[in-house]
PDB file of C-alpha atoms in Angstrom:
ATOM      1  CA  UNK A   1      -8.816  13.682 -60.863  1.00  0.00           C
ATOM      2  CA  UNK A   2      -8.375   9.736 -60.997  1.00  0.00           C
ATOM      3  CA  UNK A   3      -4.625  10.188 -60.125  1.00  0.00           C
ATOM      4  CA  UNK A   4      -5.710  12.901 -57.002  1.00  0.00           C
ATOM      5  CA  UNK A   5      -5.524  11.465 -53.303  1.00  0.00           C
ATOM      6  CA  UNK A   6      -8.642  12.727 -51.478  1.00  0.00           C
ATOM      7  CA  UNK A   7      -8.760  15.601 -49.637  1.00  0.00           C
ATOM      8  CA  UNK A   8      -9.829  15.209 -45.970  1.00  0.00           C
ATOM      9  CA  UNK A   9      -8.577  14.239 -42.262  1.00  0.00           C
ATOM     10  CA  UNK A  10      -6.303  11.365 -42.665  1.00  0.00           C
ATOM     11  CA  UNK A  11      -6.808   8.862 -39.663  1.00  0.00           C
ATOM     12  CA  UNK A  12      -4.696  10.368 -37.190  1.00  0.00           C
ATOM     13  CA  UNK A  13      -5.560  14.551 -37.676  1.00  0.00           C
ATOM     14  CA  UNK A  14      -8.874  13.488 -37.139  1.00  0.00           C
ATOM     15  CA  UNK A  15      -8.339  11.348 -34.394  1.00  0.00           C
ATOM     16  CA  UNK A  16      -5.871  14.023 -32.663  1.00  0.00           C
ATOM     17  CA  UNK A  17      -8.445  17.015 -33.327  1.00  0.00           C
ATOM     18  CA  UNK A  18     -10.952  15.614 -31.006  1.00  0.00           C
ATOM     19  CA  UNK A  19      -8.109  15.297 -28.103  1.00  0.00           C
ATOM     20  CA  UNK A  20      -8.321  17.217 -25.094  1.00  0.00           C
ATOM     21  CA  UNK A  21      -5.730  19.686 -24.543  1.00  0.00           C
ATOM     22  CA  UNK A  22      -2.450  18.454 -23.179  1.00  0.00           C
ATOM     23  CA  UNK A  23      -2.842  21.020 -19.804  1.00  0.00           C
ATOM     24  CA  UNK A  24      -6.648  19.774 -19.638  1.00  0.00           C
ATOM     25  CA  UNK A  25      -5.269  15.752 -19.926  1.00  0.00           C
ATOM     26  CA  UNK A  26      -2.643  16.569 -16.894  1.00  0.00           C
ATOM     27  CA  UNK A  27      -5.135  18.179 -14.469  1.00  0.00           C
ATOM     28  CA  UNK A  28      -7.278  15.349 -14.896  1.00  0.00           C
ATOM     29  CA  UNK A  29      -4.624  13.021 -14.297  1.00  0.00           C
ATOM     30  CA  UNK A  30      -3.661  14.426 -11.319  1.00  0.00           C
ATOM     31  CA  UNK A  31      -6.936  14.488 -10.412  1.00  0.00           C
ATOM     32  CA  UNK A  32      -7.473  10.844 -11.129  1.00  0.00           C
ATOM     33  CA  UNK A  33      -4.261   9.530  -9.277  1.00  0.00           C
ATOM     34  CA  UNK A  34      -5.461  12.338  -5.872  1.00  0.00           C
ATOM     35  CA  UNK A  35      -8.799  10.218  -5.852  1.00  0.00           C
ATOM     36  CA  UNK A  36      -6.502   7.139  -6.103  1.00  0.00           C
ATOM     37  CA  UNK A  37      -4.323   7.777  -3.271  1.00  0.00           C
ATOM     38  CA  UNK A  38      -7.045   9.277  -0.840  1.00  0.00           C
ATOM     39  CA  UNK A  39      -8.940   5.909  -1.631  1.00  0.00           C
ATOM     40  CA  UNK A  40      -5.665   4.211  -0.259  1.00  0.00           C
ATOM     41  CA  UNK A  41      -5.534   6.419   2.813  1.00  0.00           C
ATOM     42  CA  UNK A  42      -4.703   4.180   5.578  1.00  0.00           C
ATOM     43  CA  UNK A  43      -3.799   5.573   8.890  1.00  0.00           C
ATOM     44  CA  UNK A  44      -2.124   3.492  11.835  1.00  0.00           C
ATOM     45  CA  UNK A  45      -3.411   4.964  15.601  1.00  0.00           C
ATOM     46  CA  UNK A  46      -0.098   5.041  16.717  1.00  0.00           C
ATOM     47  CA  UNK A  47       0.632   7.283  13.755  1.00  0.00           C
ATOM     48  CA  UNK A  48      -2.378   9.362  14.780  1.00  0.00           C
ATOM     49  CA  UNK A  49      -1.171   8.930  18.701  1.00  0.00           C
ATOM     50  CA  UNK A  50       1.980  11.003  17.797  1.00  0.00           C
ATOM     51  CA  UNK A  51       0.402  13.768  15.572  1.00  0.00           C
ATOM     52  CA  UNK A  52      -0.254  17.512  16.839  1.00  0.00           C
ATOM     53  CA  UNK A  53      -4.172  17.652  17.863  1.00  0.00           C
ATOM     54  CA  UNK A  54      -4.225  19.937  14.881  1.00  0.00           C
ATOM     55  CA  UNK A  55      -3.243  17.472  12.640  1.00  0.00           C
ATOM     56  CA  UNK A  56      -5.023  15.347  14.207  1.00  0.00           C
ATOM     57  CA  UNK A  57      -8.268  16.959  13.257  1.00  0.00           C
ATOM     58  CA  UNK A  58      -6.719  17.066   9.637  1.00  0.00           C
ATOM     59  CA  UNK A  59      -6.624  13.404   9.466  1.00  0.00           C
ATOM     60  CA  UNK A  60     -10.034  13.199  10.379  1.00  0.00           C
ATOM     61  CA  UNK A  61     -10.763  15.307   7.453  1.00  0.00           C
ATOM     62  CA  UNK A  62      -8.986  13.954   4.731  1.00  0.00           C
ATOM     63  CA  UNK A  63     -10.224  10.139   6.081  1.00  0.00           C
ATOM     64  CA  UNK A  64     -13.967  11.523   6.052  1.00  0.00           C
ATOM     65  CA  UNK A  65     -13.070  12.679   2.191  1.00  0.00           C
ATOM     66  CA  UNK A  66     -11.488   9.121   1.426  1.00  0.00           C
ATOM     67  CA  UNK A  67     -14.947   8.016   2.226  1.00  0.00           C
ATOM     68  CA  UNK A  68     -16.611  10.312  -0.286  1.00  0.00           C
ATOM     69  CA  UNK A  69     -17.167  13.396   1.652  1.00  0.00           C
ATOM     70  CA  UNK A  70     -16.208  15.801  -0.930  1.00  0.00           C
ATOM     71  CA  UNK A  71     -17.206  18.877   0.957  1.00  0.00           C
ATOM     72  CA  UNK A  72     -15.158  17.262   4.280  1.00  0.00           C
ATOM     73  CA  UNK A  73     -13.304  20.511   6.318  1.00  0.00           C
ATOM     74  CA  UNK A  74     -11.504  20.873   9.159  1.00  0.00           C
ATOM     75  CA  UNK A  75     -13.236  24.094  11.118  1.00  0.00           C
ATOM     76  CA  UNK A  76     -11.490  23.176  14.861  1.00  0.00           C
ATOM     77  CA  UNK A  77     -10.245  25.974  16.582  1.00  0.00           C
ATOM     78  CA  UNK A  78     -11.010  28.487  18.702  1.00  0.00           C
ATOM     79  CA  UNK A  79     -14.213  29.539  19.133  1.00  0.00           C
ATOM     80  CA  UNK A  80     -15.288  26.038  16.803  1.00  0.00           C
ATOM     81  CA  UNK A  81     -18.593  25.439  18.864  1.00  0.00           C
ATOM     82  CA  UNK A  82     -17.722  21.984  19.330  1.00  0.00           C
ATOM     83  CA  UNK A  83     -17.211  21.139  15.912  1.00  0.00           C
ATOM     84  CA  UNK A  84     -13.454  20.591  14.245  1.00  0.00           C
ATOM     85  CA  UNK A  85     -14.333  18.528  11.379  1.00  0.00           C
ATOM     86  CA  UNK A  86     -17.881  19.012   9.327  1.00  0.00           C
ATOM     87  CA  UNK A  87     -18.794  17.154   6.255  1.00  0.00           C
ATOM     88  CA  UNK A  88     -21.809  15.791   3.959  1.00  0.00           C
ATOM     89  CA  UNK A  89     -21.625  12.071   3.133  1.00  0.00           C
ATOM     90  CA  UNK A  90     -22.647  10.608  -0.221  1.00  0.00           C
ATOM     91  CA  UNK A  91     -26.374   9.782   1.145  1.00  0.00           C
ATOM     92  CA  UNK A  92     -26.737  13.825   2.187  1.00  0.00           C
ATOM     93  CA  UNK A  93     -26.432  13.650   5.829  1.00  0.00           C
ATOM     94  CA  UNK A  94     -24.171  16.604   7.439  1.00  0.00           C
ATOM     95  CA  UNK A  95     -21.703  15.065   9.738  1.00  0.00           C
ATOM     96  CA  UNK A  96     -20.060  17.439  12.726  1.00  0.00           C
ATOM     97  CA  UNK A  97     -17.282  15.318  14.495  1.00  0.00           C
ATOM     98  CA  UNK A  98     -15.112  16.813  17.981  1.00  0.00           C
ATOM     99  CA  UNK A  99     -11.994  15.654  17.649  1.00  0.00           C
ATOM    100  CA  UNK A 100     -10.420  15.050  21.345  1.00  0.00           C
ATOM    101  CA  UNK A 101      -6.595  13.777  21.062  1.00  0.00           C
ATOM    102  CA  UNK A 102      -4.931  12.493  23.560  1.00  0.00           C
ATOM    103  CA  UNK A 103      -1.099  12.437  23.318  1.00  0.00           C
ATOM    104  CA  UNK A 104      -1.251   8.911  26.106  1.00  0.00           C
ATOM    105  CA  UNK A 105      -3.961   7.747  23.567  1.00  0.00           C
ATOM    106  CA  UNK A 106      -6.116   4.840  25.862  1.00  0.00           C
ATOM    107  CA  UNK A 107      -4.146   5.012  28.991  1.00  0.00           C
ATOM    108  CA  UNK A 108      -4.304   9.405  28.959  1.00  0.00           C
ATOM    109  CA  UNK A 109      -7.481  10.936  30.461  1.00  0.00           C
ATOM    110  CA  UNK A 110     -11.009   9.652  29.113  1.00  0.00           C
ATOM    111  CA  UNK A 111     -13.073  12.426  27.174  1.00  0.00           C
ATOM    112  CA  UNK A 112     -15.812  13.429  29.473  1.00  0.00           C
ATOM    113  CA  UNK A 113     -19.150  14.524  30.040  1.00  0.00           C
ATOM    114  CA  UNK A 114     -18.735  18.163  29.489  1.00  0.00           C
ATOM    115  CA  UNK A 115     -17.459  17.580  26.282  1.00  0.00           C
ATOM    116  CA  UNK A 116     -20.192  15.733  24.969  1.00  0.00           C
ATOM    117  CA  UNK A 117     -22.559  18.303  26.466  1.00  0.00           C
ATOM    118  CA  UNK A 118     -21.010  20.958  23.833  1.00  0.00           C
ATOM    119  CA  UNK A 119     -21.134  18.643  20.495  1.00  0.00           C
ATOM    120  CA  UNK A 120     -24.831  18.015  21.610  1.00  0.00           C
ATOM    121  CA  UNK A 121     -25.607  21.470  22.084  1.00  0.00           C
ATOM    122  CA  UNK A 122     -24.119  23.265  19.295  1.00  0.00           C
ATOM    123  CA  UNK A 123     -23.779  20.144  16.827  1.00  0.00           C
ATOM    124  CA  UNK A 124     -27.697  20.166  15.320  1.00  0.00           C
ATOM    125  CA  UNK A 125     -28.699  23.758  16.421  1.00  0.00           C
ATOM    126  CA  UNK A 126     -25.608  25.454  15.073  1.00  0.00           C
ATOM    127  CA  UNK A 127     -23.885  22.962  12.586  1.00  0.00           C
ATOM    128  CA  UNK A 128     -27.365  21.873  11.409  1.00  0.00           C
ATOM    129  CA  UNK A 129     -25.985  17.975  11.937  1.00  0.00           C
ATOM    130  CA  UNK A 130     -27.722  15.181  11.140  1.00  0.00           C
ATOM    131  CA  UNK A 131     -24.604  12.919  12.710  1.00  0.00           C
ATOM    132  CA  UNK A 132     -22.797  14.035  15.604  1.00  0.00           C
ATOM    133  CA  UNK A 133     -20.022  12.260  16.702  1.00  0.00           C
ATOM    134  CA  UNK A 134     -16.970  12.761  19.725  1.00  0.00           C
ATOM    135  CA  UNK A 135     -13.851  11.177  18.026  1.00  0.00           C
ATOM    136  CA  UNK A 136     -10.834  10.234  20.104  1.00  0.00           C
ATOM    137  CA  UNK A 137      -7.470   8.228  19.889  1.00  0.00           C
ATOM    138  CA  UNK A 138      -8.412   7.346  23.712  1.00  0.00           C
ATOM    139  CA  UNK A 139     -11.445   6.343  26.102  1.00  0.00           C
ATOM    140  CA  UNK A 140     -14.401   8.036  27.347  1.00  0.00           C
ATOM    141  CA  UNK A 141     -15.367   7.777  30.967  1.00  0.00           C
ATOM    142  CA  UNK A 142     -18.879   5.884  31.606  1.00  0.00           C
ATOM    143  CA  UNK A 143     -20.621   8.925  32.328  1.00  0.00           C
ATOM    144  CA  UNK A 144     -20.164  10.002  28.750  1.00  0.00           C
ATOM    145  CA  UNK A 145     -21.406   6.978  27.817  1.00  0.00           C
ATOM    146  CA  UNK A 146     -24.080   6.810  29.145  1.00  0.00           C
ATOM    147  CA  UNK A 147     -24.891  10.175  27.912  1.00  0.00           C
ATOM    148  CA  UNK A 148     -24.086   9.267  24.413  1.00  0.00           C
ATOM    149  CA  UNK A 149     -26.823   7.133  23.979  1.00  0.00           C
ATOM    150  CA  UNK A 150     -29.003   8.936  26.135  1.00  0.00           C
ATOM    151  CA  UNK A 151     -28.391  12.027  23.248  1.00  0.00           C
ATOM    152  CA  UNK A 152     -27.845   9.607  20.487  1.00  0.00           C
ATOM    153  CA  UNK A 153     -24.133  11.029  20.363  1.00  0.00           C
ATOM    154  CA  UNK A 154     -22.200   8.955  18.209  1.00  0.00           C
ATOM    155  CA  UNK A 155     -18.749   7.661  20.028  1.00  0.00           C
ATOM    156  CA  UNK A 156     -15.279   6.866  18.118  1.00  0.00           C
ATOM    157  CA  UNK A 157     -12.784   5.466  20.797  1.00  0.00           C
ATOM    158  CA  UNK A 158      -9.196   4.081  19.872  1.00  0.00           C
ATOM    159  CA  UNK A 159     -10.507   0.679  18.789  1.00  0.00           C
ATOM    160  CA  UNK A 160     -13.329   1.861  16.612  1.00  0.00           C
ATOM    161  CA  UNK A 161     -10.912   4.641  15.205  1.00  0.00           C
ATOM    162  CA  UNK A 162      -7.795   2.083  14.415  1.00  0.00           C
ATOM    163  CA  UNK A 163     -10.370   0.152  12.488  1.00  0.00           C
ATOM    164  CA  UNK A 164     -11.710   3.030  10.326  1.00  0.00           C
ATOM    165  CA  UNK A 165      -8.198   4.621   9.767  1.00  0.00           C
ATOM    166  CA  UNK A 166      -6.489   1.420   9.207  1.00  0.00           C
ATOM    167  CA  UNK A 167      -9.027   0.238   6.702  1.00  0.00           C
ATOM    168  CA  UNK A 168     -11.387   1.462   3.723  1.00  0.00           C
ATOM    169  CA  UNK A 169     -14.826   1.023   4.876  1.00  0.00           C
ATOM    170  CA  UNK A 170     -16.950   4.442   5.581  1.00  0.00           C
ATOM    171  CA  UNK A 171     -17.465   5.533   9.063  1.00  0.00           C
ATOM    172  CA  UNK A 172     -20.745   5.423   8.706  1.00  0.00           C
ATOM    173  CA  UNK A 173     -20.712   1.444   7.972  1.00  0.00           C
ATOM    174  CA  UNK A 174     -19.277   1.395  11.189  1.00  0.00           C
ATOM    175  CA  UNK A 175     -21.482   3.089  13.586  1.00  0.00           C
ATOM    176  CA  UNK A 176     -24.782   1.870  14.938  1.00  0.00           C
ATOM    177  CA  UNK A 177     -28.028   3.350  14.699  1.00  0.00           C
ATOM    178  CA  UNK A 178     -26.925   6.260  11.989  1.00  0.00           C
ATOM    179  CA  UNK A 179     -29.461   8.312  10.763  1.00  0.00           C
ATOM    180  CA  UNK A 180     -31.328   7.154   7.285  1.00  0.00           C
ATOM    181  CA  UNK A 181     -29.956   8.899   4.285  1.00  0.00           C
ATOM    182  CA  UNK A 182     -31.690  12.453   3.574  1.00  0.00           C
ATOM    183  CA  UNK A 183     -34.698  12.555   0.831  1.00  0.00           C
ATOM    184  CA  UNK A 184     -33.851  14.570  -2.158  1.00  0.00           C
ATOM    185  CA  UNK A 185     -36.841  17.197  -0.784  1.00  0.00           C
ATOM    186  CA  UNK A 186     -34.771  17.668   2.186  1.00  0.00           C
ATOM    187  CA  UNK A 187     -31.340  18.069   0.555  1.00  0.00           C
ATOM    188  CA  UNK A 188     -31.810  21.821  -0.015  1.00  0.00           C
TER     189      UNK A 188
END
């Protein structure tokens, strides 16, 4: 038995029988390089100025899941009850963003009053928000305004919107007065 090698895994059929599958490796590498390029999502508004107001809401989306929204959907449509994007931020608080495009971006019309009125009745009773916010690649008119912060309505005009699309920080980070995160008791 002196001159017998020993039986047993050699360094490498050990090492290679505790690899993942080569199928299971890919997915998560492609998986790994989707969370890489969503971190990199940059958008510039006169990129978003020329989009479809369908697309438009789909930016919105995939910029709320850059931020870590994982459960970030586009829902816009007809019959959308003044919501087009809805999504749960890392902290548990349900976001429901109106998306209002405007092809002339700041110099088309200003979002409105009656707009606002819908996100702020539909957006907590309906959508069960916690942050409701009217999103535009233009202006809103004073009126709304005022009645933003009246409603604490959350407002995203062109200059506030360049910044988040064009950079990395979260929306929320950007926003005044944003709810505090959710308790774990209240995340059910």
């Amino acid at each position: 038995m002196a001159g017998r090698p020993s039986v047993g895994l050699g360094p490498d059929l050990g090492r290679r029988s505790r690899r993942r599958p080569l199928w299971l490796r890919r997915r998560q590498e492609a998986a790994r390089w989707d969370r890489v390029r969503a971190q990199g999502l940059r958008y510039a508004v006169e990129h978003l100025d020329g989009l479809h107001h369908n697309d438009f809401e789909f930016a919105v989306r995939d910029l709320m899941h850059r931020d870590g929204c994982s459960d970030a959907q586009k829902v816009g449509g007809r019959g959308d009850n003044g919501a087009d994007v809805k999504a749960t931020d890392p902290y548990g608080r349900r976001w429901v963003i109106q998306c209002k495009h405007r092809k002339a971006g700041w110099s088309g019309s200003a979002v409105g009053t009656p707009d606002l009125q819908v996100l702020n009745g539909t957006g907590r009773q309906i959508h069960g928000g916690d942050v409701l916010v009217m999103l535009t690649n233009g202006r809103f008119s004073k009126p709304a305004l005022d009645f933003a912060k009246s409603q604490h309505l959350h407002l995203v005009d062109r200059h506030l919107l360049a910044w988040w699309a064009g950079g990395s920080r979260p929306l929320w980070e950007l926003l005044r007065a944003v709810p505090p995160p959710r308790t774990p008791a209240s995340l059910s």
